[in-house]
Coordinates of C-alpha atoms in Angstrom, one line a residue:
Chain A
X1 CA -0.2 0.4 -0.4
X2 CA 1.0 2.9 -1.3
X3 CA 1.6 6.3 1.2
X4 CA 2.7 10.1 1.4
X5 CA 4.0 12.1 4.4
X6 CA 4.1 15.4 4.0
X7 CA 6.5 18.0 5.6
X8 CA 8.5 21.0 5.9
X9 CA 8.1 23.9 8.6
X10 CA 4.3 24.9 9.3
X11 CA 5.1 28.7 9.7
X12 CA 6.9 31.0 6.4
X13 CA 7.3 34.6 6.8
X14 CA 6.0 37.0 3.6
X15 CA 8.7 37.5 1.1
X16 CA 10.8 33.5 1.9
X17 CA 10.6 30.7 0.5
X18 CA 8.4 27.8 1.8
X19 CA 10.0 24.7 1.0
X20 CA 8.2 21.2 1.9
X21 CA 9.2 17.3 1.5
X22 CA 6.5 13.9 0.5
X23 CA 8.3 10.9 1.8
X24 CA 6.7 7.4 -0.9
X25 CA 6.3 4.4 1.1
X26 CA 5.4 1.5 -0.2
X27 CA 6.4 1.6 -2.9
X28 CA 9.4 2.5 -5.1
X29 CA 8.9 6.9 -6.5
X30 CA 11.0 5.2 -9.8
X31 CA 9.1 2.4 -11.2
X32 CA 6.7 2.9 -13.0
X33 CA 5.1 5.8 -14.9
X34 CA 3.8 7.5 -11.8
X35 CA 3.2 12.0 -11.8
X36 CA 3.4 13.6 -8.2
X37 CA 2.1 16.6 -7.8
X38 CA 1.1 19.3 -5.4
X39 CA -1.7 21.0 -4.0
X40 CA -3.4 22.7 -2.0
X41 CA -6.5 24.3 -0.4
X42 CA -6.6 27.7 1.1
X43 CA -9.3 27.5 4.6
X44 CA -13.0 27.0 3.3
X45 CA -11.9 26.9 -0.5
X46 CA -11.4 24.5 -2.7
X47 CA -8.2 22.7 -4.6
X48 CA -5.4 24.0 -6.9
X49 CA -3.1 21.8 -8.5
X50 CA 0.3 23.2 -8.3
X51 CA 2.4 21.0 -10.1
X52 CA 3.8 17.7 -11.1
X53 CA 7.7 15.5 -12.3
X54 CA 7.4 13.0 -13.9
X55 CA 9.5 9.8 -12.9
X56 CA 11.8 10.1 -15.3
X57 CA 12.2 13.5 -14.3
X58 CA 10.3 15.9 -16.6
X59 CA 7.5 18.7 -14.2
X60 CA 4.7 20.7 -15.2
X61 CA 3.4 23.7 -13.2
X62 CA 0.0 25.4 -12.8
X63 CA 0.8 28.8 -15.2
X64 CA 0.2 31.7 -12.7
X65 CA 2.8 29.9 -10.1
X66 CA 5.2 28.6 -12.9
X67 CA 7.9 31.4 -12.3
X68 CA 7.5 30.8 -7.9
X69 CA 7.0 26.9 -8.3
X70 CA 10.8 23.4 -8.4
X71 CA 9.4 20.6 -8.3
X72 CA 12.8 18.1 -7.4
X73 CA 13.3 14.1 -6.8
X74 CA 15.4 12.1 -5.1
X75 CA 14.9 8.7 -5.7
X76 CA 17.7 7.7 -3.0
X77 CA 15.0 9.8 -0.3
X78 CA 12.5 8.0 -2.3
X79 CA 11.1 11.7 -1.8
X80 CA 9.9 15.2 -3.5
X81 CA 10.1 18.0 -3.0
X82 CA 8.2 21.3 -3.8
X83 CA 9.9 25.1 -3.2
X84 CA 7.1 28.4 -3.3
X85 CA 9.5 31.7 -4.0
X86 CA 8.6 35.2 -3.0
X87 CA 5.8 34.1 -0.2
X88 CA 1.9 36.4 0.0
X89 CA -0.6 35.6 3.1
X90 CA -2.8 34.3 -0.7
X91 CA -0.2 31.4 0.0
X92 CA -1.5 29.9 3.1
X93 CA -3.4 26.8 2.8
X94 CA -3.5 23.4 3.0
X95 CA -0.6 21.5 1.5
X96 CA -1.1 17.8 -0.2
X97 CA 1.7 15.3 -2.5
X98 CA -0.1 12.4 -4.5
X99 CA 0.7 10.4 -7.0
X100 CA -1.4 10.0 -10.8
X101 CA -0.6 7.4 -12.5
X102 CA -0.9 6.8 -17.2
X103 CA -2.8 4.1 -16.6
X104 CA -5.8 6.3 -14.8
X105 CA -4.1 10.0 -14.8
X106 CA -5.9 11.0 -11.8
X107 CA -4.9 10.8 -8.3
X108 CA -5.8 8.1 -6.3
X109 CA -3.3 8.1 -3.0
X110 CA -2.9 11.3 -1.3
X111 CA -1.0 12.3 1.8
X112 CA -2.8 13.6 4.3
X113 CA -2.0 17.3 4.4
X114 CA -0.2 20.1 5.3
X115 CA -0.6 23.6 7.3
X116 CA 1.3 26.5 6.3
X117 CA 1.3 29.8 7.1
X118 CA 2.2 32.9 4.9
X119 CA 2.9 35.4 8.4
X120 CA 5.6 37.7 10.4
Chain B
X1 CA -6.3 26.6 -19.2
X2 CA -9.2 24.1 -19.1
X3 CA -12.2 25.7 -16.6
X4 CA -14.7 22.9 -14.7
X5 CA -18.2 24.9 -14.0
X6 CA -19.2 23.1 -11.4
X7 CA -23.4 22.6 -10.4
X8 CA -25.1 23.9 -8.0
X9 CA -22.1 24.6 -5.6
X10 CA -23.9 23.2 -3.1
X11 CA -27.1 21.2 -2.7
X12 CA -29.0 19.6 0.6
X13 CA -30.5 16.5 0.2
X14 CA -31.9 13.8 2.1
X15 CA -30.5 10.4 2.8
X16 CA -32.2 7.7 -0.5
X17 CA -32.2 10.8 -2.4
X18 CA -30.5 11.0 -6.3
X19 CA -28.5 12.9 -6.8
X20 CA -26.2 14.3 -9.4
X21 CA -23.6 16.7 -9.5
X22 CA -22.6 18.8 -13.1
X23 CA -19.4 19.5 -14.5
X24 CA -18.4 21.2 -17.3
X25 CA -14.9 22.5 -19.3
X26 CA -14.4 25.6 -21.4
X27 CA -13.4 23.0 -24.1
X28 CA -13.5 18.9 -24.9
X29 CA -12.0 16.6 -23.0
X30 CA -12.9 13.8 -24.4
X31 CA -13.5 11.4 -20.8
X32 CA -10.7 12.6 -19.0
X33 CA -12.2 13.3 -16.3
X34 CA -12.7 12.5 -12.5
X35 CA -14.3 13.5 -9.4
X36 CA -13.2 13.3 -5.5
X37 CA -15.0 13.3 -2.1
X38 CA -13.3 15.5 0.8
X39 CA -14.5 15.4 4.1
X40 CA -13.1 17.8 6.7
X41 CA -10.0 18.2 7.0
X42 CA -8.5 14.7 4.6
X43 CA -7.7 14.3 1.6
X44 CA -9.9 14.5 -1.5
X45 CA -10.6 11.0 -2.2
X46 CA -11.2 8.9 -5.8
X47 CA -14.3 7.8 -6.5
X48 CA -14.3 8.3 -10.4
X49 CA -11.9 8.2 -13.0
X50 CA -12.2 8.7 -17.4
X51 CA -15.5 9.9 -16.5
X52 CA -17.2 6.9 -15.7
X53 CA -14.4 3.8 -14.0
X54 CA -15.4 3.7 -10.6
X55 CA -12.3 3.6 -8.1
X56 CA -11.7 0.1 -6.4
X57 CA -13.8 0.0 -3.2
X58 CA -15.8 3.1 -3.9
X59 CA -19.5 1.6 -4.1
X60 CA -21.8 1.4 -6.9
X61 CA -23.9 3.9 -6.1
X62 CA -21.7 6.4 -6.7
X63 CA -21.2 6.3 -11.0
X64 CA -20.6 9.1 -13.8
X65 CA -21.2 9.9 -16.9
X66 CA -20.6 12.2 -20.0
X67 CA -17.7 13.0 -21.9
X68 CA -16.4 16.8 -24.3
X69 CA -17.6 19.1 -21.7
X70 CA -19.9 17.7 -19.7
X71 CA -20.4 15.7 -16.8
X72 CA -21.8 14.9 -14.0
X73 CA -21.4 12.2 -11.1
X74 CA -25.2 11.0 -9.3
X75 CA -25.6 9.4 -6.7
X76 CA -28.5 6.9 -6.9
X77 CA -29.2 5.7 -2.9
X78 CA -27.2 8.8 -0.6
X79 CA -25.9 7.8 2.8
X80 CA -24.9 9.7 6.0
X81 CA -21.5 9.9 4.6
X82 CA -21.7 10.9 2.0
X83 CA -22.2 14.0 3.1
X84 CA -19.2 16.3 2.2
X85 CA -17.9 18.4 -0.6
X86 CA -17.4 17.1 -4.2
X87 CA -15.0 18.7 -7.2
X88 CA -14.5 17.2 -10.1
X89 CA -10.8 17.5 -11.6
X90 CA -9.6 17.3 -15.5
X91 CA -6.0 14.9 -16.7
X92 CA -6.2 16.3 -20.6
X93 CA -4.0 19.1 -19.8
X94 CA -0.9 19.1 -18.9
X95 CA -2.1 22.0 -16.6
X96 CA -4.4 20.4 -14.2
X97 CA -7.7 22.0 -13.3
X98 CA -10.2 21.7 -10.7
X99 CA -14.0 22.7 -10.4
X100 CA -14.9 25.0 -7.4
X101 CA -16.8 22.3 -5.6
X102 CA -20.2 21.4 -4.8
X103 CA -21.2 21.2 -1.0
X104 CA -24.2 18.7 -0.2
X105 CA -25.3 18.5 3.2
X106 CA -28.1 17.1 5.2
X107 CA -31.3 18.6 4.6

């Protein structure tokens, strides 16, 4: 059973860089045809896709966030990471990591989510 | 970006009711449409993928249909555990987008 777990600071200051890591267990991050994604959800609002990284290392980003986002993978640690630069209060949200596959093109595994607050 | 519009935004229904939620895409997305259920404080859960395929372990009272730009999620007989928020999501484009959500409440 694949499991995903987000980790990282819960509080980030405005203008700084938000950094989160997703640890994957129950399977290798580099095996199979999978995309590893980040999705966020401000309190009381809907889901916003941030971006994803493929097993091969190629990436896709939300055009509205592209200039500030970097997603990378560390296969030796079975982890992938999110960096979001120049954050503001509008970036305060629960951040989820999730997996989708080229089999069903849907998010079948999710982390539990981690709340990141941007505040001085 | 492909815009996904769900209707209604909220819905009140009773246990045993048949409920339908609609999702419309701003352009054709073939059958690259997924449905999720989210309960407060929890991650979304995949219900339906590829417009009409039931995810393993999901009760058969959930069904999906549609292709192109118009899609529906139907719950044939509402159960108490079905009261939640539902999201559609398109995976046709390399820039993935979600609908704004439909909150299903108890009448």
